[in-house]
Every structure is written in structure tokens, then in C-alpha cells.
PDB file of C-alpha atoms in Angstrom:
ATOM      1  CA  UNK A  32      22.602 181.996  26.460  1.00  0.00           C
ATOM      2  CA  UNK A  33      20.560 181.295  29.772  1.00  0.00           C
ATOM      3  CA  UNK A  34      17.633 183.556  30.423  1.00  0.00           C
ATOM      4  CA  UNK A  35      18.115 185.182  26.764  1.00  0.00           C
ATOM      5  CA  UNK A  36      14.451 186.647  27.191  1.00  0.00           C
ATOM      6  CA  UNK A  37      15.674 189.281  29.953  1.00  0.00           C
ATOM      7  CA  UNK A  38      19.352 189.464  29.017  1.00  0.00           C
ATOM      8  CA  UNK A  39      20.143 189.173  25.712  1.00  0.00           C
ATOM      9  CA  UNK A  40      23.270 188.212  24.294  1.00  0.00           C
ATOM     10  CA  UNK A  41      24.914 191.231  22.164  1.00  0.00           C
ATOM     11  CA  UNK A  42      26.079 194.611  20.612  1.00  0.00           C
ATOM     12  CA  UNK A  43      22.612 195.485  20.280  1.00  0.00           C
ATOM     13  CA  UNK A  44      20.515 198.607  20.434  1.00  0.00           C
ATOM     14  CA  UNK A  45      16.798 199.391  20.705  1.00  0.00           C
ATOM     15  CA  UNK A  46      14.906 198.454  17.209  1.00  0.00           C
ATOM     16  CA  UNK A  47      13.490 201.938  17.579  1.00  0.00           C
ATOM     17  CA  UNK A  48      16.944 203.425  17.101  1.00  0.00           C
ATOM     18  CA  UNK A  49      19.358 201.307  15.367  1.00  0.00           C
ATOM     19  CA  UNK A  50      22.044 199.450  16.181  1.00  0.00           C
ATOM     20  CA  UNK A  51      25.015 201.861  16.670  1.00  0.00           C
ATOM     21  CA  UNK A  52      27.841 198.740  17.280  1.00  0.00           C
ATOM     22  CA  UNK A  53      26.747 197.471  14.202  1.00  0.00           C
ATOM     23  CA  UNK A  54      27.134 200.481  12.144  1.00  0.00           C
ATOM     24  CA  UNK A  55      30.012 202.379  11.118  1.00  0.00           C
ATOM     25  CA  UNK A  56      28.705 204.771  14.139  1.00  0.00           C
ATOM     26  CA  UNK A  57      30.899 206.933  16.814  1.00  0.00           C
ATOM     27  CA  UNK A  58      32.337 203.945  19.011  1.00  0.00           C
ATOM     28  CA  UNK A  59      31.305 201.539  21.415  1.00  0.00           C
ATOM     29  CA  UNK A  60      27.935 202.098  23.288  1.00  0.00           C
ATOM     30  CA  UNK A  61      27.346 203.870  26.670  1.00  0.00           C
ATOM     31  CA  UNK A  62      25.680 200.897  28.167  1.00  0.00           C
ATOM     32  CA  UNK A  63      27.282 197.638  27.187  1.00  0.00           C
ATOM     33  CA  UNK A  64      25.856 193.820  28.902  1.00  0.00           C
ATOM     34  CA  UNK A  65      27.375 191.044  28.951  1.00  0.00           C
ATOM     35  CA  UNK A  66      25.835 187.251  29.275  1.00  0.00           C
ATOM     36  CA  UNK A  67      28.789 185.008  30.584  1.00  0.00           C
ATOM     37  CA  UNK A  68      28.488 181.710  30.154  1.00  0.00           C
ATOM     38  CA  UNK A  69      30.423 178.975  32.297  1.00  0.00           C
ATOM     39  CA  UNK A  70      30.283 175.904  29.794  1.00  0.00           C
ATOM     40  CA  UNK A  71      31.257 171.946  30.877  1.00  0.00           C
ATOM     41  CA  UNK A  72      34.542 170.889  30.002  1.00  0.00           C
ATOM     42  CA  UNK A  73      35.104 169.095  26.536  1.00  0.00           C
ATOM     43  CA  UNK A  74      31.285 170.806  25.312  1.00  0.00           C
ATOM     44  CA  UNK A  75      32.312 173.867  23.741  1.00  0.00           C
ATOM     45  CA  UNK A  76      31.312 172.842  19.971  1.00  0.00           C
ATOM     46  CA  UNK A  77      28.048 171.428  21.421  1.00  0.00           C
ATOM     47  CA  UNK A  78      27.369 174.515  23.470  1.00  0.00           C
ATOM     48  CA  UNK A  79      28.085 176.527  19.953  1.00  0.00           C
ATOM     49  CA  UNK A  80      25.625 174.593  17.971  1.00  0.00           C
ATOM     50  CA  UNK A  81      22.758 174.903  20.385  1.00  0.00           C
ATOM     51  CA  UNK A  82      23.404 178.648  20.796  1.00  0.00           C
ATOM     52  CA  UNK A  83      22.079 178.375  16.609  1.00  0.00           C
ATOM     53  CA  UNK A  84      18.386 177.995  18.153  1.00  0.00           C
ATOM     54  CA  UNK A  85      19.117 181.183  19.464  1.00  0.00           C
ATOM     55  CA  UNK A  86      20.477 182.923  16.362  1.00  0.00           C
ATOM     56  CA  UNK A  87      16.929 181.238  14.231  1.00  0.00           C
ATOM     57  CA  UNK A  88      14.676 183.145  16.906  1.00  0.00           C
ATOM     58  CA  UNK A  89      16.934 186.557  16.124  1.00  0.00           C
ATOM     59  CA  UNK A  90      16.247 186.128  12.222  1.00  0.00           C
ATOM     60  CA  UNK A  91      12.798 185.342  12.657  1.00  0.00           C
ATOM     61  CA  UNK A  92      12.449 188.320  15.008  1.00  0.00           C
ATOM     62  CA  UNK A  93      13.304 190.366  12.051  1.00  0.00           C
ATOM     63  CA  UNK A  94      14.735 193.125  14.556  1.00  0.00           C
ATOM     64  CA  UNK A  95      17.573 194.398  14.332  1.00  0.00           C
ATOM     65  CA  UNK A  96      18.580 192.826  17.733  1.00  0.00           C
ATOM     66  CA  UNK A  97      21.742 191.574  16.846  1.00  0.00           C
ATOM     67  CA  UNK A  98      24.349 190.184  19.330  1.00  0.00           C
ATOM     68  CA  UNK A  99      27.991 188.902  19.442  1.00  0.00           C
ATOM     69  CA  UNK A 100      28.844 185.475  20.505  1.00  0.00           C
ATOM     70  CA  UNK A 101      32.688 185.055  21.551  1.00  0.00           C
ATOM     71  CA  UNK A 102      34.647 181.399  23.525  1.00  0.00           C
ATOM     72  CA  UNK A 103      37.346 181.816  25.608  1.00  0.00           C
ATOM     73  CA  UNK A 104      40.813 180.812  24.234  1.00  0.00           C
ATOM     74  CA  UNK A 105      42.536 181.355  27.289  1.00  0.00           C
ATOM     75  CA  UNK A 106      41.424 181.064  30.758  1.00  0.00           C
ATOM     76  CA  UNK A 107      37.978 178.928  32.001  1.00  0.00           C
ATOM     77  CA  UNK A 108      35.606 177.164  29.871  1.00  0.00           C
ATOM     78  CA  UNK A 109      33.416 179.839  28.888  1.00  0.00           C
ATOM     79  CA  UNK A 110      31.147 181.850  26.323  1.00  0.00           C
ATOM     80  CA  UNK A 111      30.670 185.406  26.584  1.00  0.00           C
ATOM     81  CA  UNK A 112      27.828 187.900  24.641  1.00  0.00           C
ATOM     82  CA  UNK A 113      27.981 191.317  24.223  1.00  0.00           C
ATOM     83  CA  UNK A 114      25.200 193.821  24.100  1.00  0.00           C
ATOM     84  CA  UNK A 115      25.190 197.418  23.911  1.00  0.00           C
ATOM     85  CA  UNK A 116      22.887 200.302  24.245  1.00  0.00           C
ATOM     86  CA  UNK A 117      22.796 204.407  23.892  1.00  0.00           C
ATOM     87  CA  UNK A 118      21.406 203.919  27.449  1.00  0.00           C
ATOM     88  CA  UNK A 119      19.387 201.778  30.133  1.00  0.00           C
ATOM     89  CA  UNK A 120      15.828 203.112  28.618  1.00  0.00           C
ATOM     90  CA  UNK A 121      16.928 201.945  25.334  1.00  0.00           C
ATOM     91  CA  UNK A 122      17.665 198.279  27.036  1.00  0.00           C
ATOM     92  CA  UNK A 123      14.373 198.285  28.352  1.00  0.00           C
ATOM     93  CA  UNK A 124      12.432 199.065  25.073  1.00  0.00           C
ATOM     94  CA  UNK A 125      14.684 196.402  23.356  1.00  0.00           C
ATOM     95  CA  UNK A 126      13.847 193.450  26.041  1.00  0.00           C
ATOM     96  CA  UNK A 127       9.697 194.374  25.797  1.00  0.00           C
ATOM     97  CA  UNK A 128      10.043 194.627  22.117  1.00  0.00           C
ATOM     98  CA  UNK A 129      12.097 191.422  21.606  1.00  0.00           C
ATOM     99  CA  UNK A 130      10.394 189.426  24.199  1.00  0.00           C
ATOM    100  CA  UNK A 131       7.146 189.941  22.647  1.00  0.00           C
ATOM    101  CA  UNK A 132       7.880 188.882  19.536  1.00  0.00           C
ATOM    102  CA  UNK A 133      10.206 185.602  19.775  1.00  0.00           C
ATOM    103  CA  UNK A 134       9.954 184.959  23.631  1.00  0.00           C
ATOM    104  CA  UNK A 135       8.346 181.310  23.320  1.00  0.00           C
ATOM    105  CA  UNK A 136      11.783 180.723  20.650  1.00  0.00           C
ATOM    106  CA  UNK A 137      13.834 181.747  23.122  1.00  0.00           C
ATOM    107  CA  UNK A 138      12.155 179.816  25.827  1.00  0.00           C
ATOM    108  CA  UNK A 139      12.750 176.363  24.087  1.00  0.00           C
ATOM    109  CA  UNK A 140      16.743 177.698  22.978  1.00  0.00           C
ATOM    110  CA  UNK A 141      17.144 177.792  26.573  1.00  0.00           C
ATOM    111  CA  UNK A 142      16.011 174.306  27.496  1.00  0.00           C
ATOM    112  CA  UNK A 143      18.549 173.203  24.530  1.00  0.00           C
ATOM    113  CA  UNK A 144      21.056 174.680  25.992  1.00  0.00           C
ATOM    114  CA  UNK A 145      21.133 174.710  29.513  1.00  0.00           C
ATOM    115  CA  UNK A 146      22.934 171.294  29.470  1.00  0.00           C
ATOM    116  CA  UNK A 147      26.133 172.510  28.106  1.00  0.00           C
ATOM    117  CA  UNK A 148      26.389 175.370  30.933  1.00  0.00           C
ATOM    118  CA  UNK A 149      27.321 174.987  34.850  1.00  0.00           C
ATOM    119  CA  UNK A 150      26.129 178.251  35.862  1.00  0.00           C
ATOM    120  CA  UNK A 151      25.864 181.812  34.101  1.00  0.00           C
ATOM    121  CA  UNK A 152      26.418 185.699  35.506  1.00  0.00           C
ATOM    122  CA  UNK A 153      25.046 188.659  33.897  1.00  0.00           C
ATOM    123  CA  UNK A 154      26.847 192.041  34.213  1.00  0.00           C
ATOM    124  CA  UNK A 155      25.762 195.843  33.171  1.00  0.00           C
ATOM    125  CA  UNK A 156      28.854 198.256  32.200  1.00  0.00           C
ATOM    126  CA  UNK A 157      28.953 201.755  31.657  1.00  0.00           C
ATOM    127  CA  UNK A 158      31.632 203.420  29.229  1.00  0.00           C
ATOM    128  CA  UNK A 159      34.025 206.088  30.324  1.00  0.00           C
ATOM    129  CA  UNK A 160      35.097 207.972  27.078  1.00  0.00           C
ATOM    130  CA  UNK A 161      37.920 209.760  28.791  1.00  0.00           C
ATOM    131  CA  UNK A 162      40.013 206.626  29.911  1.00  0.00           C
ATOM    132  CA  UNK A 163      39.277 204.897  26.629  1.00  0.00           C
ATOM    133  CA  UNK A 164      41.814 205.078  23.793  1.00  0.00           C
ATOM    134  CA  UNK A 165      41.595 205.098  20.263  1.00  0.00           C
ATOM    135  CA  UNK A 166      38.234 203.365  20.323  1.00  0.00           C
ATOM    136  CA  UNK A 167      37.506 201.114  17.246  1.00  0.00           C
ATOM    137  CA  UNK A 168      34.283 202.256  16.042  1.00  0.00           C
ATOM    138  CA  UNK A 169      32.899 198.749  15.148  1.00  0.00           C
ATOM    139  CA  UNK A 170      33.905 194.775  15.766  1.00  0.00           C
ATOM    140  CA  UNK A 171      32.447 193.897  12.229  1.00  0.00           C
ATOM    141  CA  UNK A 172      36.034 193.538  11.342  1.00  0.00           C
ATOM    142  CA  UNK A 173      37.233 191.842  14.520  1.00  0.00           C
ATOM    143  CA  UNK A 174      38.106 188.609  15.224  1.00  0.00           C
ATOM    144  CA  UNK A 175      39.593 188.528  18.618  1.00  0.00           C
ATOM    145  CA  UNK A 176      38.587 190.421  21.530  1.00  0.00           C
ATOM    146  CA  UNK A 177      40.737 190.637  25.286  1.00  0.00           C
ATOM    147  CA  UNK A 178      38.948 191.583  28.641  1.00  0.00           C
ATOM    148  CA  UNK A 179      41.199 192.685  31.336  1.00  0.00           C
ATOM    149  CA  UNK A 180      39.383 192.493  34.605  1.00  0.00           C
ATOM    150  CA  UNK A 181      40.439 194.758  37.010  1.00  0.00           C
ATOM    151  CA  UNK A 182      38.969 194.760  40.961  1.00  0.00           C
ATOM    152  CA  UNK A 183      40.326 197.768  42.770  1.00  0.00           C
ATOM    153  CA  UNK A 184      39.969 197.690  46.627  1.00  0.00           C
ATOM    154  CA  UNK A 185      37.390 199.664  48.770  1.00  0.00           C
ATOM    155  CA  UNK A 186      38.264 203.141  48.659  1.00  0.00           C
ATOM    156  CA  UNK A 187      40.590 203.012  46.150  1.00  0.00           C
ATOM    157  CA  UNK A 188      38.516 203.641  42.814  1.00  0.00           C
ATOM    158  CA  UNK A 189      39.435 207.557  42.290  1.00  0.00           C
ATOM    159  CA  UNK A 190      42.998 206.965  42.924  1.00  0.00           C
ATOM    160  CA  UNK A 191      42.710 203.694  39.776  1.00  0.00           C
ATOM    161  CA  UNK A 192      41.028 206.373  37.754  1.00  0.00           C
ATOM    162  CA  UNK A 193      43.473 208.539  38.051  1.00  0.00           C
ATOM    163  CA  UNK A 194      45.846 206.406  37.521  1.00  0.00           C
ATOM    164  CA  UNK A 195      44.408 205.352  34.278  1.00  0.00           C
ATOM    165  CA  UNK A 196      43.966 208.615  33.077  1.00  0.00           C
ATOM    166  CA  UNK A 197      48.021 209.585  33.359  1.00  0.00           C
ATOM    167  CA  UNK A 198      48.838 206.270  31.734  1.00  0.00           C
ATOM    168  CA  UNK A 199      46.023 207.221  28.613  1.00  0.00           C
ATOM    169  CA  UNK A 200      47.315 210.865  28.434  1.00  0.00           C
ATOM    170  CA  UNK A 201      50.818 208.826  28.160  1.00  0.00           C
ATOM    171  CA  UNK A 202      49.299 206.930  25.258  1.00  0.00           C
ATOM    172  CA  UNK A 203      47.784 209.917  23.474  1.00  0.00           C
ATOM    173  CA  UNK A 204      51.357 211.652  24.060  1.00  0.00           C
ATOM    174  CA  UNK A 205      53.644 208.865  22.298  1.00  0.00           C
ATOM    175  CA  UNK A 206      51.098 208.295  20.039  1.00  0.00           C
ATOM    176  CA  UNK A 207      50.984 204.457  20.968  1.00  0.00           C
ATOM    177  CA  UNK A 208      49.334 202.469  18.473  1.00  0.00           C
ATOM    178  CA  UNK A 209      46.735 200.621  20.610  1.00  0.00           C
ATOM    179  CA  UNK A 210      43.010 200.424  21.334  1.00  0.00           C
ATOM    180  CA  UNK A 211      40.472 199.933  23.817  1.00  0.00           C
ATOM    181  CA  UNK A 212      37.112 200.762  25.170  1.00  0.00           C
ATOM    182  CA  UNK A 213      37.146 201.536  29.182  1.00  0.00           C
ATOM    183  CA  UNK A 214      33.603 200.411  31.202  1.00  0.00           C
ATOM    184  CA  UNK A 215      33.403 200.384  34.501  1.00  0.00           C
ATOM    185  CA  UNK A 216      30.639 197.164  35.824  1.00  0.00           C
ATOM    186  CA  UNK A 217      27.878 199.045  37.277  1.00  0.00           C
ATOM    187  CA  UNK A 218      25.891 195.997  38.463  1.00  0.00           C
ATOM    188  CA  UNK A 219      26.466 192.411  38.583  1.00  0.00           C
ATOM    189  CA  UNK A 220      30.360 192.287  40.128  1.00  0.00           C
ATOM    190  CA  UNK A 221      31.472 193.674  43.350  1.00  0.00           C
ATOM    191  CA  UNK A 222      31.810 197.760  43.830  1.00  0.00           C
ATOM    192  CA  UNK A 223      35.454 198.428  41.935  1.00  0.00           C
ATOM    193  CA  UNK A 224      34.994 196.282  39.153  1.00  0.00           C
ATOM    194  CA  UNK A 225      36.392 197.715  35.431  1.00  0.00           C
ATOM    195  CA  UNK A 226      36.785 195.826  32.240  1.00  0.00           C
ATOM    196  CA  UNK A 227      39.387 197.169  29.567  1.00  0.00           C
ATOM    197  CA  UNK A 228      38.169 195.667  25.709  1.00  0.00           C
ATOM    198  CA  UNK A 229      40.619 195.054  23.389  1.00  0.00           C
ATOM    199  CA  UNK A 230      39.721 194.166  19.383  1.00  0.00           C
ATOM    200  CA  UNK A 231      42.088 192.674  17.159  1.00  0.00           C
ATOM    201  CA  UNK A 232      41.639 191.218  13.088  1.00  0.00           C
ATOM    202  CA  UNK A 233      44.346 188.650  14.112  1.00  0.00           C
ATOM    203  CA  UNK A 234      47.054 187.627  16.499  1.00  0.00           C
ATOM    204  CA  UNK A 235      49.845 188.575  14.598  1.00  0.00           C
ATOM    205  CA  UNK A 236      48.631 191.752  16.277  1.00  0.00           C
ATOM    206  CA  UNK A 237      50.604 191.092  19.655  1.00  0.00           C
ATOM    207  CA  UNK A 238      54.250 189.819  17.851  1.00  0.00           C
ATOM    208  CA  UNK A 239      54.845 193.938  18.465  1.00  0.00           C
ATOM    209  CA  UNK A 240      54.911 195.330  21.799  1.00  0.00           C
ATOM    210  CA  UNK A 241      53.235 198.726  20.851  1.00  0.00           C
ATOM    211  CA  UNK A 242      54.797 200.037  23.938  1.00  0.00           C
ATOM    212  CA  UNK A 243      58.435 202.114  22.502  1.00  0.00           C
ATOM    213  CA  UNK A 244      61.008 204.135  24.483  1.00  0.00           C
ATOM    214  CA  UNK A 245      58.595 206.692  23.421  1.00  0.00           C
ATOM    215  CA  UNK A 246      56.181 205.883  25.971  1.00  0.00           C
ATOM    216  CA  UNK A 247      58.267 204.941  28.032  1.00  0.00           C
ATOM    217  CA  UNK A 248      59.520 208.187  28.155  1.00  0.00           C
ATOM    218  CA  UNK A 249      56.455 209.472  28.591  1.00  0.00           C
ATOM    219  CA  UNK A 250      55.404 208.254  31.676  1.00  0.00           C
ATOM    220  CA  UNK A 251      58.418 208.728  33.279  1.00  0.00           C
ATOM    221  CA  UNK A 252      60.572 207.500  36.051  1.00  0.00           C
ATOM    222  CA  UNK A 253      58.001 209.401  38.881  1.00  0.00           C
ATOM    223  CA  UNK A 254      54.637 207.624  36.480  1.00  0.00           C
ATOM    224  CA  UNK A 255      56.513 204.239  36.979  1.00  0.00           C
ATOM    225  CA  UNK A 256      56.993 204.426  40.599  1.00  0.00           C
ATOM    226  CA  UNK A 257      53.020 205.719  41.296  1.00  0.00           C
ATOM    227  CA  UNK A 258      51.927 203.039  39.361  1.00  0.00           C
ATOM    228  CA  UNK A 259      54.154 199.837  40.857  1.00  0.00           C
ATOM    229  CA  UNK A 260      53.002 201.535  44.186  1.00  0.00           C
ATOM    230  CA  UNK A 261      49.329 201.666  43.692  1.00  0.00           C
ATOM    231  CA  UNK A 262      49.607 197.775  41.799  1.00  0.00           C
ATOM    232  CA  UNK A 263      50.754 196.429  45.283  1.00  0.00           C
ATOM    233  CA  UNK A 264      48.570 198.649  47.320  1.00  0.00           C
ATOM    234  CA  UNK A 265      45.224 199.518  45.371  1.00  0.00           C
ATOM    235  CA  UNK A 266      44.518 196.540  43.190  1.00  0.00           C
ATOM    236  CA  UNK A 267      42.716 193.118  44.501  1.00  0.00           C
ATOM    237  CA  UNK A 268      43.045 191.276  41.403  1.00  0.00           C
ATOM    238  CA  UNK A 269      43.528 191.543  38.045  1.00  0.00           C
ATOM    239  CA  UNK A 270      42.406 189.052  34.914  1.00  0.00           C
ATOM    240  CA  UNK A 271      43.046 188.954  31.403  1.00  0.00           C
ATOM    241  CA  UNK A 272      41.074 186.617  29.056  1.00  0.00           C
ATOM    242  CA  UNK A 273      40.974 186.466  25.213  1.00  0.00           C
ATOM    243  CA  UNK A 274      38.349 185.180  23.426  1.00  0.00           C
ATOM    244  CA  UNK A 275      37.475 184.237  19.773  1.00  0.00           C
ATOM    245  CA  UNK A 276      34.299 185.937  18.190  1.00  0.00           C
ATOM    246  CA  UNK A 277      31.854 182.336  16.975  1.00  0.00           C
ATOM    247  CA  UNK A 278      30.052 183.657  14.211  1.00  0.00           C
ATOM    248  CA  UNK A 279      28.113 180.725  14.790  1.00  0.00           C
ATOM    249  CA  UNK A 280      26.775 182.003  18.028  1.00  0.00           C
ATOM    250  CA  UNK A 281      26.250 185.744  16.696  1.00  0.00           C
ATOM    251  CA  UNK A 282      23.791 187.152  15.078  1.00  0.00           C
ATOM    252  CA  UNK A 283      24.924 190.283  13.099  1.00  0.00           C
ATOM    253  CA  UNK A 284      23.498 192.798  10.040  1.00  0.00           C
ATOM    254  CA  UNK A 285      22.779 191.587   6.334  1.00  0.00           C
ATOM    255  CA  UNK A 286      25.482 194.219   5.302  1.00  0.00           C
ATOM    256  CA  UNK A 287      28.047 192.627   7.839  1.00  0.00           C
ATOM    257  CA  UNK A 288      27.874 188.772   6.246  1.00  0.00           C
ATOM    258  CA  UNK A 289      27.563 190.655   2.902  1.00  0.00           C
ATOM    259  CA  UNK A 290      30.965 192.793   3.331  1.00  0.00           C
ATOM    260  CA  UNK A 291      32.998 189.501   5.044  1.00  0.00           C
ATOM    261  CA  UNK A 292      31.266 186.414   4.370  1.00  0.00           C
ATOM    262  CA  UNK A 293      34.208 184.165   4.571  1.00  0.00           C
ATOM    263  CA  UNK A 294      34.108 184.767   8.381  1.00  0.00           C
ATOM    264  CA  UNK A 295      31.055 185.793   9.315  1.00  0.00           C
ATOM    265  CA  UNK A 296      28.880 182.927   7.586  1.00  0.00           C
ATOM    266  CA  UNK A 297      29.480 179.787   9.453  1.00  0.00           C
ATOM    267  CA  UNK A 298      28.768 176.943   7.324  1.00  0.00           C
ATOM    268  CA  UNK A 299      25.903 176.006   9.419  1.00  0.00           C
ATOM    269  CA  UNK A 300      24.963 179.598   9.175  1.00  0.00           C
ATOM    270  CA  UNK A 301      24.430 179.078   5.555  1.00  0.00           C
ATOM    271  CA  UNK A 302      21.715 176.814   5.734  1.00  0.00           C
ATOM    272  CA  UNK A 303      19.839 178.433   8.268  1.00  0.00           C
ATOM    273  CA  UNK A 304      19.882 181.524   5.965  1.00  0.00           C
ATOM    274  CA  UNK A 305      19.149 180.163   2.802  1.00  0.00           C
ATOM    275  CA  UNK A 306      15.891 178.128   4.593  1.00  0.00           C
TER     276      UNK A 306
END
């Protein structure tokens, strides 16, 4: 988790004001970062295991800055964290707070394990409540989590949004049993950028496409039509990538290991805890 003492991996909110992704609280934060990791081929497990120096300096902290840790199971090499925030003063109070405390820990993680990683990007998101859908109100009970990337050309962000808003009233309307959290990348990616979050217990989720005549219906013959025309016109790329949540790599609540401790106590995770 390069440069941990000015980024922080994950879900996290200021100590002052507790840790609203890690609570049964109103949804996902305002402000969400993400640490992503680019890790050399055939390292992953290493990677994992040095990311534990990390997790020690969190405990020892004893904050409640908490993060998630999640490896890609589809797409490039990588490790992504997840932080999020009421808002960008709250980020700030976290990093001085945290810093202060554990910075010389985090310091000597990062020597550990910068030789597992071939480069690193740090991005800042900001959630849009209106195109989200059925937002889960937590990931303690998650196991899986997809990131569709989504680049829209210069000039043609209003007409994405408002595409995205006809396909969520669509949603809302056929009463599609889906979720996600909607953040557009405010700094760190080019102007355009969006990431969609989906959260899933297990992968049994996708057998069922969610998607029935009722939607379908829906969004109509006129919604199909926009949309196919803005895909080919408005849209410079698009990615999807799912990754697995390492409980190894995360550092999460008392209450959380407590409530599931079959997933979220790695067996390496035991010892540290019981030190």
C-alpha cells in the first residue's frame, strides 16, 4: 500500500467521527479513495502477506482507521483499497491524526512492500446519490466487489449523466433487484472518469440476469436507441474488473470479525490478534 502515510488504504472515516462504512450507517461515503496497486506477476500471496505490516500498524494505532483490502480476479495483476470519508476535511484530520501516531510503522510496511508492486495510482471520488441504486449500506457482509470504469469523451459528461439517470429511474420503475454506488473520480484520472461499485456475498449472485422483460419494458424501444447511440458516440472506454475482498490485507471493526469470523479472520490474522 505505497505511500500509506498520505493515502491510506480504506473505508475509513475521521477518528473524530466514526467510521460510517463500517457501521450499519446510511450508505457509502461522500468522499471515497482508492490506493491501486499494480503488483508483479506470480506475487500476489507475497504482496498479501506484506500488506499484514500494514494491518499491525492499524491495530496498534488503536484508531478506528480501518480500510478494505481487495485482488483482482479478473483483469491486471492488481490490489485495490478503499477509503471513505463524510468529506475532504474529514480526510485531512484522519491523515494528521494517523500519521502522527503510526507514521514510522507505516514507513518500514512500505519498504516491505514496495518489491511486490510495479507502480501505484491514487484516485479521489465523489458520490452522486441520485444515479446510485439501491445502495448497500455496508461491505461487512461482502465478499466480492465489481468496478466498472467508465471514460466519457470531452464534452460529453451531462449527456452520460443523463443517460444514467433514465436507465436508474428504469431500475427504480421495474423494481430491478440490483445495487450500486455511483462516484464520479474527481482527481487522479482524466476529466470524465466514473466508477460504478457493485457488492456481492457470492457469485452465485450473477447465475440471474436481474434484468426481466420488466425492464426491458421500461426503458423502451426510444431508451434503447439513445443509449446504443450515445455508447458509439459519447463513451471512450469502458472497464469492468471484479475483485475479491483479502481480509488479510484489511483492517476492519472488533464487531465486524466478531459477527463473521469465518471470513473476516485470516488465519494469519489470528495470530497477530491474539499477540
Amino acid at each position: 500500500m505505497r505511500q500509506v502515510t498520505c493515502l491510506l488504504g480504506a473505508l475509513v472515516m475521521v477518528c473524530t467521527a466514526g467510521p460510517s462504512l463500517f457501521a450499519e450507517g446510511p450508505g457509502p461515503s461522500k468522499v471515497l479513495r482508492i490506493v491501486r496497486e499494480e503488483i508483479k506477476p506470480a506475487r500476489g500471496a507475497a504482496h498479501a502477506r506484506a500488506e499484514e505490516a500494514y494491518v499491525r500498524a492499524g491495530a496498534a494505532s488503536r484508531m478506528p482507521a480501518y480500510w478494505i483490502g481487495m485482488s483482482a480476479i479478473t483483469g491486471p495483476s492488481e490490489a485495490w483499497f478503499f477509503s471513505g470519508y463524510d468529506s475532504y476535511d474529514a480526510l485531512e484530520k484522519e491523515n494528521d491524526a494517523f500519521n502522527a501516531a503510526v507514521g514510522k510503522q507505516m514507513e518500514a510496511a512500505d519498504e516491505g512492500d514496495a518489491q511486490f508492486r510495479t507502480g501505484t495510482r491514487l484516485y479521489l471520488l465523489e458520490l452522486n446519490e441520485d444515479l446510485s441504486y439501491q445502495m448497500r449500506p455496508t461491505v461487512k457482509d461482502m465478499r466480492y466487489i465489481t468496478v466498472m470504469t467508465v471514460r466519457v469523451k470531452p464534452g460529453y459528461s451531462r449527456a452520460f449523466l443523463d443517460q444514467r439517470k433514465a436507465l436508474t429511474a428504469a431500475h427504480a420503475k421495474a423494481k430491478v433487484e440490483e445495487h450500486w454506488a455511483f462516484y464520479e473520480v474527481t482527481s487522479g484520472a482524466p476529466v470524465g472518469t466514473y466508477m460504478i461499485l457493485f457488492g456481492s456475498s457470492a457469485m452465485k449472485d450473477d447465475d440471474t440476469d436481474p434484468h426481466t422483460q420488466a425492464y426491458r419494458d421500461a426503458v423502451g424501444d426510444e431508451g434503447r436507441t439513445s443509449s446504443e447511440a450515445f455508447m458509439r458516440e459519447g463513451i471512450a472506454g469502458m472497464e469492468t474488473a471484479t475483485f475479491e475482498i483479502s481480509p488479510q490485507m484489511s483492517h476492519v471493526p472488533a464487531e465486524w470479525i466478531a459477527a463473521r469470523p469465518g471470513f473476516w479472520k485470516a488465519p494469519t490474522m489470528k495470530k497477530m490478534t491474539s499477540a
